Amino acid sequence: MRNIGLYIHVPFCKKKCYYCDFVSYENVDDDMVFAYFSVLENELIFYKENYEIEIDTIYIGGGTPSFVPAKYISKLLEFIYSNFNIKTTCEISIEANPESITKEKLKSYRKAGINRLSVGIQSLNDIELRAIGRVHDSEVALKILSMVPLYFENFSVDVITGLPYQTFESFVQTLNALLEFSPPHVSIYSLKIEEGTPLFEKYEECKSLLPSEDEERGMFWWARDRLSEAGLYHYEISNFAKKGFECKHNLKYWNVDEYIGVGCAAHSFFEGCRYYNISNIKEYVKKIKENGLAVKGKEFISSEESEKEFIILGLRKIEGFSLDEFKERFSIVFERKYKSQIEKLKKYGLIDINGRIKLTKRGIDLANLVWLEFI
Ligand SMILES: C[S@@+](CC[C@H](N)C(=O)[O-])C[C@H]1O[C@@H](n2cnc3c(N)ncnc32)[C@H](O)[C@@H]1O
Ligand code: SF4
């Protein structure tokens, strides 16, 4: 029986944030939420009937899973428990936003078996939160942060660097205030201005309000030291954790392990193929009702592509990947095949290689240039 990660996409939010291009919908009616959760079960049945799998991580992401009434989440997990083999040590994470977390929801998540909560804080500065269209303010976020550790030992907070109006000082205040709650896991994302988002439309106007790239990198490297002082080590480009609190589900992506994704726009990597589902929620629901599946595309990953994925995803981990593991997986000597890339990246101080290959600090800042060498 193969071990597998399960991702469940919940594409609903109270309101779209100005920077976000994840597939999620605002202003949905209850009938749509109900229909969506019903068809998720149909999609899961397909995997139950066709594969022998044991689920060892579940990640309920979004969108904002905490936006929907907790009964939907509990019922879905009950369904999964009664239809699949679930490892006793299974990590079960859910993403939650401050404006929709309540004590009752936290209790209900625990009761449903969820053992990890990821809270989207983004900033504790109200000017910054307003500038990116978040629904919550810092007061709500602080109230939630004092509640979460009462229910979850394993929780994570997301913050973003490079926000409009953000300064080094405001970021220091945000991170220091967050650390008062001793989160065992923190994700720090650099703001990406995604085409098609309201922030992209306003980019020319707001460019001068954004910190410079150097300022943003200064925040990140300061955070790495501050988090290390607090006992959280840097284990992936954007992720920091106390030992034992690394996100097992996300590690599957970076280790190129298999996972199944259900829900609109969800991706899967399974038996050497990548699959992606229909993004549009109405079409997704219709297709699942008709066929039990709503796969829009399937891509067979050739061994050449598989190597590239392993390199790029593996280098996202701060420890990189082992050259022996590469040889074992692909029967190829990495140093021989990628000699010219290694020489170039070493010359510019972007990688270290010594039994393992990993990014240097400069390589982390310029990771996109490193990826280009392997695309
Ligand atoms: C898919 S979102 C869902 C989580 C949750 N709904 C929330 O808003 O916190 C996961 C995380 O991605 C990050 N994110 C989304 N869009 C981003 C962007 N354009 N640039 C940087 N980080 C982004 C945010 O930090 C967010 O917490
Ligand atoms: S960042 Fe989170 S809350 Fe905001 S639109 Fe995206 S998924 Fe929804």
mmCIF file of C-alpha atoms and ligand atoms in Angstrom:
data_model
loop_
_atom_site.group_PDB
_atom_site.id
_atom_site.type_symbol
_atom_site.label_atom_id
_atom_site.label_comp_id
_atom_site.label_asym_id
_atom_site.label_seq_id
_atom_site.Cartn_x
_atom_site.Cartn_y
_atom_site.Cartn_z
ATOM 1 C CA MET A 1 0.000 0.000 0.000
ATOM 2 C CA ARG A 2 1.445 3.370 -0.995
ATOM 3 C CA ASN A 3 1.692 6.355 1.373
ATOM 4 C CA ILE A 4 0.046 9.428 0.010
ATOM 5 C CA GLY A 5 -0.626 13.065 0.970
ATOM 6 C CA LEU A 6 -4.133 14.421 0.447
ATOM 7 C CA TYR A 7 -4.785 18.077 -0.403
ATOM 8 C CA ILE A 8 -8.357 19.396 -0.214
ATOM 9 C CA HIS A 9 -9.072 22.769 -1.782
ATOM 10 C CA VAL A 10 -11.744 24.962 -0.164
ATOM 11 C CA PRO A 11 -12.246 27.843 -2.620
ATOM 12 C CA PHE A 12 -14.250 30.289 -0.510
ATOM 13 C CA CYS A 13 -13.204 33.567 1.125
ATOM 14 C CA LYS A 14 -15.125 36.306 2.854
ATOM 15 C CA LYS A 15 -13.524 38.790 0.468
ATOM 16 C CA LYS A 16 -10.685 38.540 -2.068
ATOM 17 C CA CYS A 17 -7.432 40.141 -0.916
ATOM 18 C CA TYR A 18 -5.891 42.571 -3.416
ATOM 19 C CA TYR A 19 -2.719 40.491 -3.928
ATOM 20 C CA CYS A 20 -4.120 36.969 -4.132
ATOM 21 C CA ASP A 21 -4.490 34.914 -7.300
ATOM 22 C CA PHE A 22 -5.361 31.601 -5.660
ATOM 23 C CA VAL A 23 -8.622 30.097 -6.916
ATOM 24 C CA SER A 24 -11.252 31.275 -4.436
ATOM 25 C CA TYR A 25 -14.676 32.907 -4.581
ATOM 26 C CA GLU A 26 -16.333 35.594 -2.480
ATOM 27 C CA ASN A 27 -20.077 36.077 -2.005
ATOM 28 C CA VAL A 28 -20.993 32.427 -2.575
ATOM 29 C CA ASP A 29 -24.379 31.188 -1.432
ATOM 30 C CA ASP A 30 -24.935 28.312 0.996
ATOM 31 C CA ASP A 31 -26.242 26.062 -1.776
ATOM 32 C CA MET A 32 -22.915 26.292 -3.577
ATOM 33 C CA VAL A 33 -20.945 25.471 -0.405
ATOM 34 C CA PHE A 34 -23.232 22.500 0.202
ATOM 35 C CA ALA A 35 -22.939 21.265 -3.397
ATOM 36 C CA TYR A 36 -19.162 21.671 -3.348
ATOM 37 C CA PHE A 37 -18.639 19.623 -0.198
ATOM 38 C CA SER A 38 -20.963 16.894 -1.514
ATOM 39 C CA VAL A 39 -19.021 16.477 -4.748
ATOM 40 C CA LEU A 40 -15.675 16.431 -2.916
ATOM 41 C CA GLU A 41 -16.864 13.097 -1.509
ATOM 42 C CA ASN A 42 -17.624 11.840 -5.022
ATOM 43 C CA GLU A 43 -14.146 12.771 -6.171
ATOM 44 C CA LEU A 44 -12.587 10.999 -3.196
ATOM 45 C CA ILE A 45 -14.570 7.846 -3.984
ATOM 46 C CA PHE A 46 -12.765 7.595 -7.315
ATOM 47 C CA TYR A 47 -9.420 7.279 -5.513
ATOM 48 C CA LYS A 48 -10.819 4.837 -2.979
ATOM 49 C CA GLU A 49 -12.139 2.566 -5.709
ATOM 50 C CA ASN A 50 -9.094 2.665 -7.938
ATOM 51 C CA TYR A 51 -6.040 2.683 -5.674
ATOM 52 C CA GLU A 52 -4.679 1.018 -2.559
ATOM 53 C CA ILE A 53 -3.468 3.970 -0.569
ATOM 54 C CA GLU A 54 -2.673 4.936 2.978
ATOM 55 C CA ILE A 55 -3.009 8.651 3.722
ATOM 56 C CA ASP A 56 -0.257 10.025 5.939
ATOM 57 C CA THR A 57 -0.868 13.786 5.570
ATOM 58 C CA ILE A 58 -4.019 15.804 4.913
ATOM 59 C CA TYR A 59 -3.928 19.512 4.106
ATOM 60 C CA ILE A 60 -7.174 21.480 3.944
ATOM 61 C CA GLY A 61 -6.191 24.678 2.165
ATOM 62 C CA GLY A 62 -7.739 27.461 0.222
ATOM 63 C CA GLY A 63 -9.184 29.894 -0.118
ATOM 64 C CA THR A 64 -10.209 30.073 3.494
ATOM 65 C CA PRO A 65 -11.350 26.728 4.924
ATOM 66 C CA SER A 66 -12.282 28.439 8.222
ATOM 67 C CA PHE A 67 -14.822 30.560 6.321
ATOM 68 C CA VAL A 68 -17.303 27.668 5.954
ATOM 69 C CA PRO A 69 -19.287 26.293 8.911
ATOM 70 C CA ALA A 70 -17.163 23.747 10.787
ATOM 71 C CA LYS A 71 -19.738 20.991 10.210
ATOM 72 C CA TYR A 72 -18.621 20.743 6.562
ATOM 73 C CA ILE A 73 -15.025 20.109 7.602
ATOM 74 C CA SER A 74 -15.995 17.556 10.286
ATOM 75 C CA LYS A 75 -18.306 15.685 7.954
ATOM 76 C CA LEU A 76 -15.675 15.538 5.215
ATOM 77 C CA LEU A 77 -13.040 14.219 7.619
ATOM 78 C CA GLU A 78 -15.512 11.616 8.956
ATOM 79 C CA PHE A 79 -16.071 10.524 5.369
ATOM 80 C CA ILE A 80 -12.327 10.252 4.766
ATOM 81 C CA TYR A 81 -11.814 8.288 7.989
ATOM 82 C CA SER A 82 -14.508 5.806 7.116
ATOM 83 C CA ASN A 83 -13.388 5.281 3.518
ATOM 84 C CA PHE A 84 -9.569 5.346 3.583
ATOM 85 C CA ASN A 85 -6.684 3.922 5.546
ATOM 86 C CA ILE A 86 -5.308 6.780 7.601
ATOM 87 C CA LYS A 87 -1.931 6.471 9.286
ATOM 88 C CA THR A 88 -2.222 6.902 13.045
ATOM 89 C CA THR A 89 0.491 9.589 12.903
ATOM 90 C CA CYS A 90 -1.297 11.454 10.087
ATOM 91 C CA GLU A 91 -0.668 15.223 10.092
ATOM 92 C CA ILE A 92 -3.990 16.975 9.432
ATOM 93 C CA SER A 93 -3.645 20.708 8.743
ATOM 94 C CA ILE A 94 -6.208 23.378 8.064
ATOM 95 C CA GLU A 95 -5.742 26.978 6.905
ATOM 96 C CA ALA A 96 -7.676 29.548 8.906
ATOM 97 C CA ASN A 97 -8.077 33.318 8.785
ATOM 98 C CA PRO A 98 -8.433 35.547 11.869
ATOM 99 C CA GLU A 99 -11.851 36.971 10.900
ATOM 100 C CA SER A 100 -13.481 33.556 10.728
ATOM 101 C CA ILE A 101 -11.836 31.662 13.589
ATOM 102 C CA THR A 102 -13.979 31.120 16.684
ATOM 103 C CA LYS A 103 -13.467 29.056 19.846
ATOM 104 C CA GLU A 104 -16.242 26.731 18.685
ATOM 105 C CA LYS A 105 -14.566 26.161 15.324
ATOM 106 C CA LEU A 106 -11.211 25.415 16.973
ATOM 107 C CA LYS A 107 -12.885 22.896 19.301
ATOM 108 C CA SER A 108 -14.740 21.319 16.424
ATOM 109 C CA TYR A 109 -11.527 21.036 14.321
ATOM 110 C CA ARG A 110 -9.777 19.247 17.191
ATOM 111 C CA LYS A 111 -12.690 16.906 17.620
ATOM 112 C CA ALA A 112 -12.565 16.129 13.891
ATOM 113 C CA GLY A 113 -8.913 15.040 14.226
ATOM 114 C CA ILE A 114 -7.208 18.173 12.886
ATOM 115 C CA ASN A 115 -3.848 18.520 14.630
ATOM 116 C CA ARG A 116 -2.236 21.490 12.866
ATOM 117 C CA LEU A 117 -3.582 24.997 12.210
ATOM 118 C CA SER A 118 -2.067 27.528 9.811
ATOM 119 C CA VAL A 119 -3.178 31.092 10.509
ATOM 120 C CA GLY A 120 -2.916 33.807 7.846
ATOM 121 C CA ILE A 121 -1.821 36.858 9.792
ATOM 122 C CA GLN A 122 0.258 38.552 7.037
ATOM 123 C CA SER A 123 1.022 41.643 9.167
ATOM 124 C CA LEU A 124 0.070 43.168 12.502
ATOM 125 C CA ASN A 125 0.096 46.692 11.111
ATOM 126 C CA ASP A 126 -3.353 48.063 10.274
ATOM 127 C CA ILE A 127 -2.147 50.377 7.500
ATOM 128 C CA GLU A 128 -0.466 47.440 5.741
ATOM 129 C CA LEU A 129 -3.444 45.128 6.280
ATOM 130 C CA ARG A 130 -5.805 47.697 4.779
ATOM 131 C CA ALA A 131 -3.484 48.290 1.826
ATOM 132 C CA ILE A 132 -3.703 44.619 0.818
ATOM 133 C CA GLY A 133 -7.447 44.329 1.391
ATOM 134 C CA ARG A 134 -7.410 41.987 4.397
ATOM 135 C CA VAL A 135 -10.707 41.686 6.250
ATOM 136 C CA HIS A 136 -9.158 41.505 9.730
ATOM 137 C CA ASP A 137 -7.217 44.113 11.682
ATOM 138 C CA SER A 138 -4.370 43.673 14.163
ATOM 139 C CA GLU A 139 -6.708 43.633 17.175
ATOM 140 C CA VAL A 140 -8.633 40.640 15.810
ATOM 141 C CA ALA A 141 -5.379 38.913 14.836
ATOM 142 C CA LEU A 142 -3.918 39.323 18.348
ATOM 143 C CA LYS A 143 -7.105 38.020 19.950
ATOM 144 C CA ILE A 144 -7.016 34.935 17.720
ATOM 145 C CA LEU A 145 -3.310 34.378 18.351
ATOM 146 C CA SER A 146 -3.945 34.238 22.083
ATOM 147 C CA MET A 147 -6.714 31.656 21.516
ATOM 148 C CA VAL A 148 -5.048 29.298 19.019
ATOM 149 C CA PRO A 149 -2.319 27.853 21.332
ATOM 150 C CA LEU A 150 -5.037 26.818 23.816
ATOM 151 C CA TYR A 151 -6.321 24.347 21.225
ATOM 152 C CA PHE A 152 -3.337 23.619 18.974
ATOM 153 C CA GLU A 153 0.190 22.819 20.068
ATOM 154 C CA ASN A 154 1.148 22.593 16.390
ATOM 155 C CA PHE A 155 0.280 25.835 14.604
ATOM 156 C CA SER A 156 1.856 28.087 12.040
ATOM 157 C CA VAL A 157 1.535 31.766 11.171
ATOM 158 C CA ASP A 158 1.965 33.286 7.708
ATOM 159 C CA VAL A 159 3.489 36.728 7.266
ATOM 160 C CA ILE A 160 4.425 38.660 4.134
ATOM 161 C CA THR A 161 7.442 40.876 3.491
ATOM 162 C CA GLY A 162 7.462 43.616 0.868
ATOM 163 C CA LEU A 163 3.942 44.918 1.597
ATOM 164 C CA PRO A 164 2.822 48.449 0.661
ATOM 165 C CA TYR A 165 3.755 50.920 3.456
ATOM 166 C CA GLN A 166 5.846 48.225 5.236
ATOM 167 C CA THR A 167 9.113 49.410 6.770
ATOM 168 C CA PHE A 168 11.874 47.476 8.484
ATOM 169 C CA GLU A 169 10.605 48.810 11.834
ATOM 170 C CA SER A 170 6.987 47.827 11.193
ATOM 171 C CA PHE A 171 8.077 44.338 10.165
ATOM 172 C CA VAL A 172 10.225 43.989 13.311
ATOM 173 C CA GLN A 173 7.176 44.974 15.378
ATOM 174 C CA THR A 174 4.981 42.422 13.582
ATOM 175 C CA LEU A 175 7.399 39.535 14.017
ATOM 176 C CA ASN A 176 8.280 40.365 17.631
ATOM 177 C CA ALA A 177 4.599 40.589 18.537
ATOM 178 C CA LEU A 178 3.910 37.238 16.821
ATOM 179 C CA LEU A 179 6.739 35.554 18.684
ATOM 180 C CA GLU A 180 5.060 36.450 22.005
ATOM 181 C CA PHE A 181 2.679 33.573 21.167
ATOM 182 C CA SER A 182 5.563 31.091 20.628
ATOM 183 C CA PRO A 183 4.430 29.698 17.261
ATOM 184 C CA PRO A 184 6.345 26.501 16.504
ATOM 185 C CA HIS A 185 6.169 27.247 12.753
ATOM 186 C CA VAL A 186 6.325 30.503 10.762
ATOM 187 C CA SER A 187 6.068 31.031 6.989
ATOM 188 C CA ILE A 188 7.493 34.231 5.548
ATOM 189 C CA TYR A 189 6.479 34.961 1.972
ATOM 190 C CA SER A 190 7.836 37.770 -0.216
ATOM 191 C CA LEU A 191 4.937 39.653 -1.737
ATOM 192 C CA LYS A 192 4.473 38.624 -5.340
ATOM 193 C CA ILE A 193 2.538 41.107 -7.448
ATOM 194 C CA GLU A 194 0.435 38.698 -9.495
ATOM 195 C CA GLU A 195 -0.894 39.730 -12.892
ATOM 196 C CA GLY A 196 -4.679 40.094 -12.879
ATOM 197 C CA THR A 197 -4.940 41.038 -9.194
ATOM 198 C CA PRO A 198 -6.111 44.496 -8.028
ATOM 199 C CA LEU A 199 -2.622 45.088 -6.595
ATOM 200 C CA PHE A 200 -1.120 44.484 -10.034
ATOM 201 C CA GLU A 201 -3.539 47.021 -11.539
ATOM 202 C CA LYS A 202 -2.489 49.564 -8.910
ATOM 203 C CA TYR A 203 1.193 48.622 -9.106
ATOM 204 C CA GLU A 204 2.345 51.730 -10.986
ATOM 205 C CA GLU A 205 0.565 53.941 -8.421
ATOM 206 C CA CYS A 206 1.735 52.012 -5.392
ATOM 207 C CA LYS A 207 5.300 51.179 -6.507
ATOM 208 C CA SER A 208 6.712 54.020 -4.416
ATOM 209 C CA LEU A 209 4.813 52.700 -1.373
ATOM 210 C CA LEU A 210 6.543 49.325 -1.567
ATOM 211 C CA PRO A 211 9.814 48.689 0.258
ATOM 212 C CA SER A 212 12.786 48.291 -2.093
ATOM 213 C CA GLU A 213 14.118 44.813 -2.862
ATOM 214 C CA ASP A 214 17.089 45.467 -0.554
ATOM 215 C CA GLU A 215 14.784 46.545 2.274
ATOM 216 C CA GLU A 216 12.619 43.462 1.761
ATOM 217 C CA ARG A 217 15.671 41.171 1.817
ATOM 218 C CA GLY A 218 16.864 42.993 4.969
ATOM 219 C CA MET A 219 13.559 42.100 6.684
ATOM 220 C CA PHE A 220 13.888 38.483 5.635
ATOM 221 C CA TRP A 221 17.456 37.999 6.876
ATOM 222 C CA TRP A 222 16.713 39.819 10.116
ATOM 223 C CA ALA A 223 13.715 37.484 10.567
ATOM 224 C CA ARG A 224 15.884 34.432 10.008
ATOM 225 C CA ASP A 225 18.195 35.493 12.879
ATOM 226 C CA ARG A 226 15.288 36.484 15.122
ATOM 227 C CA LEU A 227 13.493 33.188 14.490
ATOM 228 C CA SER A 228 16.664 31.228 15.124
ATOM 229 C CA GLU A 229 16.997 32.992 18.517
ATOM 230 C CA ALA A 230 13.418 31.870 19.211
ATOM 231 C CA GLY A 231 14.334 28.239 18.372
ATOM 232 C CA LEU A 232 12.847 28.075 14.857
ATOM 233 C CA TYR A 233 15.273 26.927 12.185
ATOM 234 C CA HIS A 234 15.109 27.742 8.497
ATOM 235 C CA TYR A 235 14.163 24.522 6.673
ATOM 236 C CA GLU A 236 12.723 25.755 3.379
ATOM 237 C CA ILE A 237 13.116 29.059 1.507
ATOM 238 C CA SER A 238 9.950 30.502 3.099
ATOM 239 C CA ASN A 239 9.542 28.249 6.137
ATOM 240 C CA PHE A 240 10.872 28.098 9.692
ATOM 241 C CA ALA A 241 10.058 25.590 12.429
ATOM 242 C CA LYS A 242 11.007 24.223 15.796
ATOM 243 C CA LYS A 243 12.465 20.708 15.389
ATOM 244 C CA GLY A 244 9.641 18.235 14.830
ATOM 245 C CA PHE A 245 7.152 20.929 13.720
ATOM 246 C CA GLU A 246 8.125 21.076 10.028
ATOM 247 C CA CYS A 247 5.047 20.766 7.781
ATOM 248 C CA LYS A 248 5.071 17.097 6.715
ATOM 249 C CA HIS A 249 2.559 17.691 3.949
ATOM 250 C CA ASN A 250 4.502 20.504 2.293
ATOM 251 C CA LEU A 251 7.714 18.476 2.640
ATOM 252 C CA LYS A 252 6.066 15.959 0.299
ATOM 253 C CA TYR A 253 5.992 18.620 -2.414
ATOM 254 C CA TRP A 254 9.655 19.522 -1.920
ATOM 255 C CA ASN A 255 10.704 15.853 -1.741
ATOM 256 C CA VAL A 256 8.688 15.120 -4.915
ATOM 257 C CA ASP A 257 6.583 12.497 -3.109
ATOM 258 C CA GLU A 258 3.117 11.508 -4.264
ATOM 259 C CA TYR A 259 -0.042 13.406 -3.337
ATOM 260 C CA ILE A 260 -3.628 13.612 -4.470
ATOM 261 C CA GLY A 261 -5.452 16.931 -4.668
ATOM 262 C CA VAL A 262 -9.246 17.146 -4.644
ATOM 263 C CA GLY A 263 -11.417 20.181 -5.289
ATOM 264 C CA CYS A 264 -11.432 22.794 -8.019
ATOM 265 C CA ALA A 265 -7.964 23.796 -9.269
ATOM 266 C CA ALA A 266 -6.323 21.111 -7.136
ATOM 267 C CA HIS A 267 -3.191 19.413 -8.443
ATOM 268 C CA SER A 268 -2.034 15.823 -7.960
ATOM 269 C CA PHE A 269 1.240 14.014 -8.509
ATOM 270 C CA PHE A 270 0.659 10.342 -8.819
ATOM 271 C CA GLU A 271 2.260 7.382 -10.625
ATOM 272 C CA GLY A 272 4.681 9.643 -12.508
ATOM 273 C CA CYS A 273 1.961 12.022 -13.775
ATOM 274 C CA ARG A 274 0.840 15.483 -12.779
ATOM 275 C CA TYR A 275 -2.900 16.157 -12.952
ATOM 276 C CA TYR A 276 -4.781 19.392 -12.525
ATOM 277 C CA ASN A 277 -8.474 19.870 -11.947
ATOM 278 C CA ILE A 278 -10.880 22.337 -13.574
ATOM 279 C CA SER A 279 -10.577 25.723 -11.815
ATOM 280 C CA ASN A 280 -14.058 27.100 -12.339
ATOM 281 C CA ILE A 281 -16.179 25.962 -9.409
ATOM 282 C CA LYS A 282 -19.459 25.589 -11.310
ATOM 283 C CA GLU A 283 -17.810 23.553 -14.067
ATOM 284 C CA TYR A 284 -15.954 21.505 -11.471
ATOM 285 C CA VAL A 285 -19.179 20.631 -9.615
ATOM 286 C CA LYS A 286 -20.958 19.787 -12.884
ATOM 287 C CA LYS A 287 -18.112 17.582 -14.139
ATOM 288 C CA ILE A 288 -17.842 15.644 -10.880
ATOM 289 C CA LYS A 289 -21.598 15.053 -10.861
ATOM 290 C CA GLU A 290 -21.349 13.666 -14.401
ATOM 291 C CA ASN A 291 -18.076 11.724 -14.218
ATOM 292 C CA GLY A 292 -16.826 11.486 -10.636
ATOM 293 C CA LEU A 293 -13.646 13.256 -11.773
ATOM 294 C CA ALA A 294 -12.907 16.782 -13.051
ATOM 295 C CA VAL A 295 -9.356 16.491 -14.367
ATOM 296 C CA LYS A 296 -8.602 19.213 -16.903
ATOM 297 C CA GLY A 297 -5.067 18.145 -17.731
ATOM 298 C CA LYS A 298 -2.694 15.254 -17.300
ATOM 299 C CA GLU A 299 1.010 15.529 -17.931
ATOM 300 C CA PHE A 300 3.317 12.561 -17.997
ATOM 301 C CA ILE A 301 6.596 13.550 -16.343
ATOM 302 C CA SER A 302 9.525 12.262 -18.375
ATOM 303 C CA SER A 303 12.643 11.218 -16.487
ATOM 304 C CA GLU A 304 14.408 14.397 -17.714
ATOM 305 C CA GLU A 305 11.577 16.571 -16.312
ATOM 306 C CA SER A 306 11.457 14.517 -13.165
ATOM 307 C CA GLU A 307 15.170 15.215 -12.567
ATOM 308 C CA LYS A 308 14.617 18.946 -13.028
ATOM 309 C CA GLU A 309 11.703 18.969 -10.617
ATOM 310 C CA PHE A 310 13.732 17.054 -8.072
ATOM 311 C CA ILE A 311 16.577 19.592 -8.387
ATOM 312 C CA ILE A 312 14.435 22.737 -8.206
ATOM 313 C CA LEU A 313 12.119 21.509 -5.450
ATOM 314 C CA GLY A 314 15.014 19.892 -3.551
ATOM 315 C CA LEU A 315 16.986 23.137 -3.581
ATOM 316 C CA ARG A 316 14.040 24.901 -1.933
ATOM 317 C CA LYS A 317 14.980 22.954 1.208
ATOM 318 C CA ILE A 318 17.733 24.715 3.112
ATOM 319 C CA GLU A 319 19.589 21.396 3.454
ATOM 320 C CA GLY A 320 19.223 20.888 -0.306
ATOM 321 C CA PHE A 321 19.417 17.301 -1.515
ATOM 322 C CA SER A 322 21.979 14.541 -1.296
ATOM 323 C CA LEU A 323 23.983 13.634 -4.382
ATOM 324 C CA ASP A 324 23.735 9.953 -3.413
ATOM 325 C CA GLU A 325 19.946 10.227 -3.279
ATOM 326 C CA PHE A 326 19.982 11.808 -6.750
ATOM 327 C CA LYS A 327 22.089 8.933 -8.065
ATOM 328 C CA GLU A 328 19.860 6.359 -6.440
ATOM 329 C CA ARG A 329 16.699 7.955 -7.821
ATOM 330 C CA PHE A 330 17.874 8.642 -11.384
ATOM 331 C CA SER A 331 20.977 6.411 -11.835
ATOM 332 C CA ILE A 332 22.847 9.553 -12.863
ATOM 333 C CA VAL A 333 25.896 11.223 -11.338
ATOM 334 C CA PHE A 334 24.660 14.757 -10.714
ATOM 335 C CA GLU A 335 28.148 16.333 -10.665
ATOM 336 C CA ARG A 336 28.915 14.832 -14.086
ATOM 337 C CA LYS A 337 25.673 15.651 -15.875
ATOM 338 C CA TYR A 338 25.336 19.174 -14.483
ATOM 339 C CA LYS A 339 29.071 20.066 -14.436
ATOM 340 C CA SER A 340 28.729 23.363 -16.334
ATOM 341 C CA GLN A 341 25.755 24.576 -14.257
ATOM 342 C CA ILE A 342 27.585 23.704 -11.026
ATOM 343 C CA GLU A 343 30.715 25.591 -12.122
ATOM 344 C CA LYS A 344 28.699 28.670 -13.053
ATOM 345 C CA LEU A 345 26.564 28.699 -9.899
ATOM 346 C CA LYS A 346 29.626 28.143 -7.696
ATOM 347 C CA LYS A 347 31.520 30.927 -9.470
ATOM 348 C CA TYR A 348 28.699 33.357 -8.579
ATOM 349 C CA GLY A 349 28.475 32.045 -5.018
ATOM 350 C CA LEU A 350 24.921 30.758 -5.393
ATOM 351 C CA ILE A 351 25.381 27.119 -4.325
ATOM 352 C CA ASP A 352 27.454 24.993 -1.960
ATOM 353 C CA ILE A 353 28.242 21.428 -2.868
ATOM 354 C CA ASN A 354 29.716 18.871 -0.514
ATOM 355 C CA GLY A 355 27.919 15.520 -0.550
ATOM 356 C CA ARG A 356 24.751 17.593 -0.714
ATOM 357 C CA ILE A 357 23.958 20.525 -2.941
ATOM 358 C CA LYS A 358 22.276 23.550 -1.381
ATOM 359 C CA LEU A 359 21.714 27.252 -1.933
ATOM 360 C CA THR A 360 24.004 29.775 -0.249
ATOM 361 C CA LYS A 361 22.462 32.876 1.350
ATOM 362 C CA ARG A 362 23.073 34.697 -1.925
ATOM 363 C CA GLY A 363 21.489 31.732 -3.731
ATOM 364 C CA ILE A 364 18.373 32.074 -1.568
ATOM 365 C CA ASP A 365 18.068 35.757 -2.529
ATOM 366 C CA LEU A 366 18.634 34.944 -6.196
ATOM 367 C CA ALA A 367 16.867 31.569 -6.299
ATOM 368 C CA ASN A 368 15.080 32.444 -9.553
ATOM 369 C CA LEU A 369 18.447 32.682 -11.303
ATOM 370 C CA VAL A 370 19.400 29.257 -9.965
ATOM 371 C CA TRP A 371 16.134 27.720 -11.221
ATOM 372 C CA LEU A 372 16.836 29.149 -14.702
ATOM 373 C CA GLU A 373 19.971 27.003 -14.930
ATOM 374 C CA PHE A 374 17.884 23.844 -14.546
ATOM 375 C CA ILE A 375 14.783 24.692 -16.578
HETATM 376 C C1 LIG B 1 -3.483 30.377 -0.292
HETATM 377 S S1 LIG B 1 -3.236 31.478 0.966
HETATM 378 C C2 LIG B 1 -4.518 30.823 1.938
HETATM 379 C C3 LIG B 1 -4.485 31.132 3.378
HETATM 380 C C4 LIG B 1 -5.523 32.021 3.943
HETATM 381 N N1 LIG B 1 -6.685 32.177 3.166
HETATM 382 C C5 LIG B 1 -4.929 33.390 4.194
HETATM 383 O O1 LIG B 1 -5.257 34.315 3.482
HETATM 384 O O2 LIG B 1 -4.149 33.494 5.111
HETATM 385 C C6 LIG B 1 -1.731 30.921 1.730
HETATM 386 C C7 LIG B 1 -0.718 31.996 1.959
HETATM 387 O O3 LIG B 1 -0.153 32.404 0.744
HETATM 388 C C8 LIG B 1 0.381 33.694 0.915
HETATM 389 N N2 LIG B 1 0.156 34.449 -0.324
HETATM 390 C C9 LIG B 1 -0.942 34.441 -1.097
HETATM 391 N N3 LIG B 1 -0.758 35.259 -2.170
HETATM 392 C C10 LIG B 1 0.481 35.780 -2.063
HETATM 393 C C11 LIG B 1 1.257 36.693 -2.845
HETATM 394 N N4 LIG B 1 0.772 37.236 -3.963
HETATM 395 N N5 LIG B 1 2.508 36.997 -2.421
HETATM 396 C C12 LIG B 1 2.996 36.455 -1.300
HETATM 397 N N6 LIG B 1 2.310 35.602 -0.516
HETATM 398 C C13 LIG B 1 1.071 35.260 -0.890
HETATM 399 C C14 LIG B 1 -0.291 34.322 2.117
HETATM 400 O O4 LIG B 1 0.661 34.573 3.110
HETATM 401 C C15 LIG B 1 -1.251 33.252 2.576
HETATM 402 O O5 LIG B 1 -1.284 33.169 3.973
HETATM 403 S S1 SF4 B 2 -4.996 35.455 0.685
HETATM 404 FE FE1 SF4 B 2 -6.347 33.995 1.675
HETATM 405 S S2 SF4 B 2 -8.151 35.216 2.330
HETATM 406 FE FE2 SF4 B 2 -7.049 36.434 0.874
HETATM 407 S S3 SF4 B 2 -8.096 35.982 -1.046
HETATM 408 FE FE3 SF4 B 2 -6.301 34.626 -0.925
HETATM 409 S S4 SF4 B 2 -7.060 32.785 -0.051
HETATM 410 FE FE4 SF4 B 2 -8.623 34.353 0.333
#
